[in-house]
Amino acid sequence: MKLVGIALRSESRAVMEERQQITITTVAGLEGDFRGSNENRQVSVLSSAAWQAVCDELGQAIPWTVRRANLLVEGLEDFKNSTGTIIRIGAVELQVNCETDPCSRMDEQVQGLSHALEPDWRGGVCCSVLQGGNVQVGDEVQVRQAD
């Protein structure tokens, strides 16, 4: 598995900005991301396979940043029922707290997107940062159960 995308937004409803690398901290999540101080939702992670399933269902090629997730991971089918799981990217460790529920903003961008995100946690997961560090696109991603 590997990290294939990084994105953040500086404020609510702002356009997502893609990055090649970023610092993730236990205090602020992704450096510069407005949501990072929310302890249970510091970082959101999306599976590229799940996103592709959404695009296939809608019959459209939709940029992953429309989902407004922070990190895009390739090589992981989905995050279904993964609460408590640890995601490791380089030195960074994230703990999955919950499913990222689709919001009305999704349908504002693409009609039917909210519904397509509902099955099998296709919308990704919200995580807290257990250990910070630097990550970059191409980094290896490991997923394991919490100790």
Short mmCIF file of N, CA and C in Angstrom, two decimals:
data_model
loop_
_atom_site.label_atom_id
_atom_site.label_comp_id
_atom_site.label_asym_id
_atom_site.label_seq_id
_atom_site.Cartn_x
_atom_site.Cartn_y
_atom_site.Cartn_z
N MET A 1 0.85 -1.18 0.00
CA MET A 1 0.00 0.00 0.00
C MET A 1 0.89 1.23 0.00
N LYS A 2 0.38 2.30 -0.62
CA LYS A 2 1.16 3.53 -0.61
C LYS A 2 0.26 4.75 -0.61
N LEU A 3 0.84 5.86 -0.17
CA LEU A 3 0.17 7.14 -0.14
C LEU A 3 0.25 7.75 -1.54
N VAL A 4 -0.90 8.04 -2.14
CA VAL A 4 -0.89 8.58 -3.51
C VAL A 4 -1.46 9.99 -3.60
N GLY A 5 -1.95 10.53 -2.48
CA GLY A 5 -2.47 11.89 -2.52
C GLY A 5 -2.49 12.53 -1.14
N ILE A 6 -2.22 13.83 -1.11
CA ILE A 6 -2.28 14.64 0.11
C ILE A 6 -3.02 15.92 -0.26
N ALA A 7 -4.00 16.31 0.56
CA ALA A 7 -4.73 17.56 0.29
C ALA A 7 -5.20 18.17 1.61
N LEU A 8 -5.36 19.48 1.61
CA LEU A 8 -5.84 20.19 2.79
C LEU A 8 -6.61 21.41 2.34
N ARG A 9 -7.28 22.02 3.31
CA ARG A 9 -7.97 23.28 3.06
C ARG A 9 -7.74 24.17 4.27
N SER A 10 -7.57 25.46 4.01
CA SER A 10 -7.23 26.39 5.07
C SER A 10 -8.44 26.84 5.88
N GLU A 11 -9.64 26.67 5.32
CA GLU A 11 -10.86 27.05 6.04
C GLU A 11 -12.04 26.23 5.52
N SER A 12 -13.13 26.29 6.25
CA SER A 12 -14.33 25.56 5.85
C SER A 12 -14.77 26.00 4.46
N ARG A 13 -15.15 25.03 3.63
CA ARG A 13 -15.65 25.24 2.28
C ARG A 13 -14.60 25.77 1.30
N ALA A 14 -13.36 25.88 1.73
CA ALA A 14 -12.29 26.32 0.83
C ALA A 14 -11.95 25.21 -0.16
N VAL A 15 -11.35 25.59 -1.26
CA VAL A 15 -10.90 24.63 -2.27
C VAL A 15 -9.77 23.79 -1.68
N MET A 16 -9.79 22.50 -1.98
CA MET A 16 -8.73 21.60 -1.51
C MET A 16 -7.44 21.90 -2.28
N GLU A 17 -6.33 21.98 -1.54
CA GLU A 17 -5.01 22.22 -2.13
C GLU A 17 -4.22 20.93 -2.03
N GLU A 18 -3.75 20.41 -3.17
CA GLU A 18 -2.94 19.19 -3.15
C GLU A 18 -1.49 19.54 -2.84
N ARG A 19 -0.84 18.63 -2.12
CA ARG A 19 0.57 18.77 -1.76
C ARG A 19 1.30 17.48 -2.08
N GLN A 20 2.60 17.56 -2.24
CA GLN A 20 3.43 16.38 -2.45
C GLN A 20 3.96 15.85 -1.13
N GLN A 21 4.09 16.74 -0.15
CA GLN A 21 4.55 16.34 1.18
C GLN A 21 3.95 17.28 2.21
N ILE A 22 3.93 16.81 3.46
CA ILE A 22 3.33 17.63 4.52
C ILE A 22 3.78 17.11 5.87
N THR A 23 3.72 17.99 6.87
CA THR A 23 3.98 17.61 8.25
C THR A 23 2.63 17.36 8.93
N ILE A 24 2.57 16.27 9.68
CA ILE A 24 1.36 15.92 10.43
C ILE A 24 1.75 15.93 11.91
N THR A 25 0.96 16.63 12.74
CA THR A 25 1.27 16.73 14.16
C THR A 25 0.11 16.23 15.01
N THR A 26 0.42 15.91 16.27
CA THR A 26 -0.61 15.45 17.20
C THR A 26 -1.52 16.59 17.64
N VAL A 27 -1.08 17.82 17.46
CA VAL A 27 -1.86 18.98 17.86
C VAL A 27 -2.75 19.50 16.74
N ALA A 28 -2.20 19.56 15.51
CA ALA A 28 -2.90 20.23 14.42
C ALA A 28 -3.27 19.34 13.24
N GLY A 29 -2.99 18.04 13.30
CA GLY A 29 -3.24 17.20 12.13
C GLY A 29 -2.31 17.61 11.01
N LEU A 30 -2.83 17.75 9.78
CA LEU A 30 -2.01 18.23 8.67
C LEU A 30 -1.72 19.71 8.88
N GLU A 31 -0.46 20.07 8.84
CA GLU A 31 -0.07 21.45 9.03
C GLU A 31 -0.77 22.34 8.01
N GLY A 32 -1.54 23.32 8.50
CA GLY A 32 -2.25 24.24 7.62
C GLY A 32 -3.69 23.86 7.33
N ASP A 33 -4.12 22.67 7.77
CA ASP A 33 -5.50 22.24 7.53
C ASP A 33 -6.38 22.75 8.65
N PHE A 34 -7.52 23.35 8.31
CA PHE A 34 -8.36 23.97 9.33
C PHE A 34 -8.99 22.98 10.30
N ARG A 35 -9.18 21.74 9.91
CA ARG A 35 -9.91 20.79 10.73
C ARG A 35 -9.00 20.06 11.73
N GLY A 36 -7.71 20.14 11.59
CA GLY A 36 -6.78 19.32 12.35
C GLY A 36 -6.84 19.40 13.85
N SER A 37 -7.40 20.47 14.41
CA SER A 37 -7.44 20.57 15.87
C SER A 37 -8.59 19.79 16.48
N ASN A 38 -9.52 19.30 15.66
CA ASN A 38 -10.63 18.48 16.14
C ASN A 38 -10.08 17.08 16.43
N GLU A 39 -9.93 16.74 17.69
CA GLU A 39 -9.20 15.53 18.11
C GLU A 39 -9.63 14.24 17.40
N ASN A 40 -10.91 14.01 17.24
CA ASN A 40 -11.36 12.76 16.62
C ASN A 40 -11.39 12.79 15.10
N ARG A 41 -11.24 13.98 14.53
CA ARG A 41 -11.30 14.14 13.07
C ARG A 41 -10.10 14.92 12.56
N GLN A 42 -8.92 14.67 13.12
CA GLN A 42 -7.73 15.43 12.73
C GLN A 42 -7.33 15.19 11.28
N VAL A 43 -7.44 13.95 10.83
CA VAL A 43 -7.02 13.58 9.48
C VAL A 43 -8.07 12.63 8.90
N SER A 44 -8.46 12.88 7.65
CA SER A 44 -9.37 11.95 6.98
C SER A 44 -8.61 11.21 5.89
N VAL A 45 -8.91 9.91 5.78
CA VAL A 45 -8.19 9.03 4.86
C VAL A 45 -9.20 8.33 3.96
N LEU A 46 -8.88 8.26 2.67
CA LEU A 46 -9.75 7.68 1.66
C LEU A 46 -9.00 6.60 0.89
N SER A 47 -9.66 5.49 0.61
CA SER A 47 -9.10 4.42 -0.20
C SER A 47 -9.31 4.75 -1.68
N SER A 48 -8.26 4.64 -2.49
CA SER A 48 -8.41 4.92 -3.92
C SER A 48 -9.33 3.90 -4.59
N ALA A 49 -9.33 2.65 -4.11
CA ALA A 49 -10.23 1.62 -4.68
C ALA A 49 -11.69 1.96 -4.37
N ALA A 50 -11.95 2.41 -3.16
CA ALA A 50 -13.32 2.80 -2.79
C ALA A 50 -13.76 4.01 -3.61
N TRP A 51 -12.85 4.96 -3.80
CA TRP A 51 -13.19 6.14 -4.60
C TRP A 51 -13.48 5.75 -6.05
N GLN A 52 -12.70 4.82 -6.58
CA GLN A 52 -12.94 4.36 -7.95
C GLN A 52 -14.31 3.69 -8.07
N ALA A 53 -14.70 2.93 -7.04
CA ALA A 53 -16.02 2.30 -7.04
C ALA A 53 -17.13 3.36 -7.08
N VAL A 54 -16.92 4.45 -6.36
CA VAL A 54 -17.88 5.56 -6.36
C VAL A 54 -17.97 6.16 -7.77
N CYS A 55 -16.81 6.43 -8.36
CA CYS A 55 -16.78 7.01 -9.72
C CYS A 55 -17.45 6.08 -10.72
N ASP A 56 -17.18 4.78 -10.60
CA ASP A 56 -17.80 3.80 -11.50
C ASP A 56 -19.31 3.80 -11.35
N GLU A 57 -19.77 3.84 -10.10
CA GLU A 57 -21.22 3.84 -9.85
C GLU A 57 -21.89 5.07 -10.46
N LEU A 58 -21.21 6.21 -10.39
CA LEU A 58 -21.78 7.45 -10.91
C LEU A 58 -21.50 7.65 -12.39
N GLY A 59 -20.64 6.79 -12.96
CA GLY A 59 -20.31 6.90 -14.38
C GLY A 59 -19.52 8.15 -14.73
N GLN A 60 -18.69 8.61 -13.76
CA GLN A 60 -17.90 9.82 -13.96
C GLN A 60 -16.50 9.64 -13.39
N ALA A 61 -15.54 10.31 -14.01
CA ALA A 61 -14.19 10.39 -13.43
C ALA A 61 -14.16 11.67 -12.60
N ILE A 62 -14.20 11.50 -11.28
CA ILE A 62 -14.28 12.64 -10.37
C ILE A 62 -12.96 12.75 -9.61
N PRO A 63 -12.35 13.94 -9.57
CA PRO A 63 -11.11 14.09 -8.80
C PRO A 63 -11.34 13.71 -7.33
N TRP A 64 -10.39 12.99 -6.74
CA TRP A 64 -10.55 12.52 -5.36
C TRP A 64 -10.71 13.67 -4.38
N THR A 65 -10.20 14.84 -4.70
CA THR A 65 -10.29 15.98 -3.79
C THR A 65 -11.72 16.48 -3.62
N VAL A 66 -12.62 16.09 -4.51
CA VAL A 66 -14.04 16.43 -4.35
C VAL A 66 -14.56 15.83 -3.05
N ARG A 67 -14.03 14.68 -2.64
CA ARG A 67 -14.43 14.03 -1.39
C ARG A 67 -13.98 14.83 -0.19
N ARG A 68 -12.97 15.69 -0.35
CA ARG A 68 -12.46 16.58 0.69
C ARG A 68 -11.70 15.82 1.78
N ALA A 69 -11.14 14.68 1.42
CA ALA A 69 -10.30 13.91 2.34
C ALA A 69 -8.88 14.46 2.32
N ASN A 70 -8.12 14.18 3.38
CA ASN A 70 -6.73 14.64 3.46
C ASN A 70 -5.74 13.72 2.77
N LEU A 71 -5.92 12.41 2.94
CA LEU A 71 -4.95 11.45 2.42
C LEU A 71 -5.65 10.41 1.56
N LEU A 72 -5.03 10.06 0.44
CA LEU A 72 -5.54 9.03 -0.47
C LEU A 72 -4.56 7.88 -0.48
N VAL A 73 -5.06 6.68 -0.16
CA VAL A 73 -4.22 5.48 -0.05
C VAL A 73 -4.57 4.49 -1.15
N GLU A 74 -3.55 3.98 -1.82
CA GLU A 74 -3.71 2.98 -2.87
C GLU A 74 -3.32 1.60 -2.32
N GLY A 75 -4.06 0.57 -2.75
CA GLY A 75 -3.73 -0.80 -2.36
C GLY A 75 -4.55 -1.32 -1.20
N LEU A 76 -5.51 -0.55 -0.75
CA LEU A 76 -6.40 -0.95 0.34
C LEU A 76 -7.81 -0.94 -0.22
N GLU A 77 -8.50 -2.05 -0.11
CA GLU A 77 -9.83 -2.17 -0.71
C GLU A 77 -10.81 -1.17 -0.10
N ASP A 78 -10.95 -1.21 1.23
CA ASP A 78 -11.84 -0.27 1.91
C ASP A 78 -11.50 -0.23 3.39
N PHE A 79 -12.20 0.63 4.11
CA PHE A 79 -11.98 0.78 5.55
C PHE A 79 -13.15 0.26 6.36
N LYS A 80 -14.04 -0.52 5.75
CA LYS A 80 -15.26 -0.97 6.42
C LYS A 80 -14.95 -1.58 7.79
N ASN A 81 -15.66 -1.09 8.81
CA ASN A 81 -15.55 -1.60 10.18
C ASN A 81 -14.12 -1.58 10.71
N SER A 82 -13.39 -0.50 10.44
CA SER A 82 -11.97 -0.43 10.82
C SER A 82 -11.71 0.43 12.05
N THR A 83 -12.73 0.77 12.81
CA THR A 83 -12.54 1.59 14.01
C THR A 83 -11.48 0.96 14.91
N GLY A 84 -10.54 1.78 15.36
CA GLY A 84 -9.46 1.32 16.23
C GLY A 84 -8.21 0.90 15.48
N THR A 85 -8.31 0.71 14.18
CA THR A 85 -7.17 0.31 13.36
C THR A 85 -6.11 1.41 13.36
N ILE A 86 -4.85 1.01 13.26
CA ILE A 86 -3.73 1.95 13.17
C ILE A 86 -3.24 2.00 11.73
N ILE A 87 -3.12 3.21 11.20
CA ILE A 87 -2.56 3.43 9.86
C ILE A 87 -1.20 4.08 10.05
N ARG A 88 -0.17 3.44 9.52
CA ARG A 88 1.19 3.97 9.65
C ARG A 88 1.69 4.41 8.28
N ILE A 89 2.15 5.65 8.20
CA ILE A 89 2.73 6.21 6.98
C ILE A 89 4.06 6.82 7.39
N GLY A 90 5.16 6.18 7.03
CA GLY A 90 6.46 6.63 7.52
C GLY A 90 6.46 6.54 9.03
N ALA A 91 6.83 7.64 9.70
CA ALA A 91 6.84 7.68 11.17
C ALA A 91 5.48 8.03 11.75
N VAL A 92 4.55 8.46 10.91
CA VAL A 92 3.24 8.92 11.37
C VAL A 92 2.33 7.73 11.68
N GLU A 93 1.64 7.81 12.81
CA GLU A 93 0.63 6.81 13.17
C GLU A 93 -0.70 7.50 13.39
N LEU A 94 -1.72 7.00 12.70
CA LEU A 94 -3.08 7.50 12.81
C LEU A 94 -3.96 6.39 13.36
N GLN A 95 -4.91 6.75 14.22
CA GLN A 95 -5.87 5.77 14.71
C GLN A 95 -7.24 6.09 14.13
N VAL A 96 -7.86 5.09 13.51
CA VAL A 96 -9.19 5.26 12.92
C VAL A 96 -10.21 5.38 14.05
N ASN A 97 -10.97 6.48 14.04
CA ASN A 97 -11.99 6.71 15.06
C ASN A 97 -13.40 6.42 14.57
N CYS A 98 -13.66 6.70 13.29
CA CYS A 98 -15.01 6.53 12.78
C CYS A 98 -15.03 6.66 11.26
N GLU A 99 -16.15 6.27 10.70
CA GLU A 99 -16.39 6.47 9.27
C GLU A 99 -16.57 7.96 9.00
N THR A 100 -16.10 8.42 7.85
CA THR A 100 -16.37 9.79 7.43
C THR A 100 -17.72 9.79 6.74
N ASP A 101 -18.72 10.31 7.42
CA ASP A 101 -20.07 10.32 6.87
C ASP A 101 -20.18 11.34 5.75
N PRO A 102 -20.83 10.97 4.65
CA PRO A 102 -21.05 11.93 3.57
C PRO A 102 -21.94 13.08 4.05
N CYS A 103 -21.65 14.29 3.61
CA CYS A 103 -22.45 15.44 4.00
C CYS A 103 -23.13 16.03 2.76
N SER A 104 -23.99 17.00 2.98
CA SER A 104 -24.73 17.62 1.88
C SER A 104 -23.80 18.29 0.87
N ARG A 105 -22.61 18.65 1.30
CA ARG A 105 -21.62 19.28 0.40
C ARG A 105 -21.28 18.36 -0.77
N MET A 106 -21.35 17.05 -0.55
CA MET A 106 -21.02 16.10 -1.61
C MET A 106 -21.98 16.24 -2.79
N ASP A 107 -23.28 16.32 -2.50
CA ASP A 107 -24.27 16.44 -3.58
C ASP A 107 -24.26 17.82 -4.22
N GLU A 108 -23.74 18.83 -3.51
CA GLU A 108 -23.58 20.15 -4.12
C GLU A 108 -22.55 20.09 -5.24
N GLN A 109 -21.58 19.19 -5.10
CA GLN A 109 -20.51 19.08 -6.08
C GLN A 109 -20.85 18.10 -7.20
N VAL A 110 -21.41 16.94 -6.84
CA VAL A 110 -21.78 15.92 -7.82
C VAL A 110 -23.09 15.28 -7.36
N GLN A 111 -24.12 15.39 -8.16
CA GLN A 111 -25.42 14.83 -7.80
C GLN A 111 -25.30 13.32 -7.60
N GLY A 112 -25.80 12.83 -6.46
CA GLY A 112 -25.77 11.41 -6.15
C GLY A 112 -24.53 10.95 -5.42
N LEU A 113 -23.58 11.85 -5.20
CA LEU A 113 -22.31 11.46 -4.57
C LEU A 113 -22.52 10.97 -3.13
N SER A 114 -23.34 11.64 -2.35
CA SER A 114 -23.57 11.21 -0.96
C SER A 114 -24.05 9.77 -0.90
N HIS A 115 -25.01 9.44 -1.73
CA HIS A 115 -25.56 8.07 -1.75
C HIS A 115 -24.49 7.06 -2.18
N ALA A 116 -23.68 7.40 -3.16
CA ALA A 116 -22.64 6.49 -3.65
C ALA A 116 -21.54 6.26 -2.62
N LEU A 117 -21.36 7.20 -1.69
CA LEU A 117 -20.32 7.08 -0.66
C LEU A 117 -20.76 6.22 0.53
N GLU A 118 -22.04 5.98 0.68
CA GLU A 118 -22.56 5.31 1.87
C GLU A 118 -22.14 3.85 2.06
N PRO A 119 -22.17 2.99 1.03
CA PRO A 119 -21.85 1.58 1.28
C PRO A 119 -20.38 1.36 1.66
N ASP A 120 -20.17 0.41 2.56
CA ASP A 120 -18.82 -0.09 2.87
C ASP A 120 -17.81 0.99 3.23
N TRP A 121 -18.25 2.05 3.85
CA TRP A 121 -17.36 3.12 4.30
C TRP A 121 -16.57 3.72 3.15
N ARG A 122 -17.18 3.79 1.97
CA ARG A 122 -16.50 4.33 0.79
C ARG A 122 -16.01 5.77 0.97
N GLY A 123 -16.65 6.49 1.89
CA GLY A 123 -16.26 7.88 2.12
C GLY A 123 -14.99 8.03 2.92
N GLY A 124 -14.43 6.92 3.40
CA GLY A 124 -13.18 6.97 4.15
C GLY A 124 -13.40 7.00 5.64
N VAL A 125 -12.33 7.36 6.35
CA VAL A 125 -12.34 7.34 7.80
C VAL A 125 -11.75 8.62 8.38
N CYS A 126 -12.18 8.93 9.60
CA CYS A 126 -11.63 10.05 10.37
C CYS A 126 -10.67 9.47 11.40
N CYS A 127 -9.53 10.11 11.53
CA CYS A 127 -8.48 9.59 12.41
C CYS A 127 -7.95 10.67 13.35
N SER A 128 -7.39 10.21 14.46
CA SER A 128 -6.60 11.08 15.33
C SER A 128 -5.14 10.71 15.13
N VAL A 129 -4.27 11.67 15.39
CA VAL A 129 -2.83 11.47 15.20
C VAL A 129 -2.22 10.97 16.50
N LEU A 130 -1.67 9.76 16.48
CA LEU A 130 -0.99 9.20 17.65
C LEU A 130 0.48 9.61 17.68
N GLN A 131 1.08 9.70 16.49
CA GLN A 131 2.49 10.08 16.36
C GLN A 131 2.65 10.89 15.09
N GLY A 132 3.25 12.07 15.22
CA GLY A 132 3.41 12.95 14.08
C GLY A 132 4.69 12.69 13.30
N GLY A 133 4.85 13.45 12.23
CA GLY A 133 6.04 13.35 11.40
C GLY A 133 5.76 13.90 10.02
N ASN A 134 6.68 13.67 9.10
CA ASN A 134 6.53 14.13 7.72
C ASN A 134 6.13 12.97 6.83
N VAL A 135 5.23 13.23 5.88
CA VAL A 135 4.84 12.22 4.90
C VAL A 135 4.92 12.84 3.52
N GLN A 136 5.09 11.98 2.53
CA GLN A 136 5.08 12.46 1.15
C GLN A 136 4.43 11.43 0.25
N VAL A 137 3.92 11.91 -0.87
CA VAL A 137 3.31 11.02 -1.85
C VAL A 137 4.34 9.96 -2.23
N GLY A 138 3.90 8.71 -2.26
CA GLY A 138 4.78 7.58 -2.56
C GLY A 138 5.21 6.80 -1.33
N ASP A 139 5.00 7.37 -0.13
CA ASP A 139 5.37 6.67 1.11
C ASP A 139 4.57 5.38 1.25
N GLU A 140 5.21 4.38 1.84
CA GLU A 140 4.54 3.11 2.13
C GLU A 140 3.52 3.32 3.25
N VAL A 141 2.40 2.62 3.13
CA VAL A 141 1.34 2.67 4.14
C VAL A 141 1.14 1.27 4.70
N GLN A 142 1.06 1.17 6.02
CA GLN A 142 0.79 -0.10 6.68
C GLN A 142 -0.45 0.07 7.55
N VAL A 143 -1.26 -0.96 7.60
CA VAL A 143 -2.47 -0.95 8.42
C VAL A 143 -2.42 -2.15 9.34
N ARG A 144 -2.69 -1.92 10.64
CA ARG A 144 -2.67 -3.01 11.61
C ARG A 144 -3.71 -2.74 12.69
N GLN A 145 -4.06 -3.80 13.39
CA GLN A 145 -4.95 -3.66 14.53
C GLN A 145 -4.20 -3.01 15.69
N ALA A 146 -4.90 -2.25 16.51
CA ALA A 146 -4.28 -1.63 17.68
C ALA A 146 -3.83 -2.71 18.65
N ASP A 147 -2.77 -2.41 19.40
CA ASP A 147 -2.24 -3.37 20.38
C ASP A 147 -3.18 -3.55 21.54
#
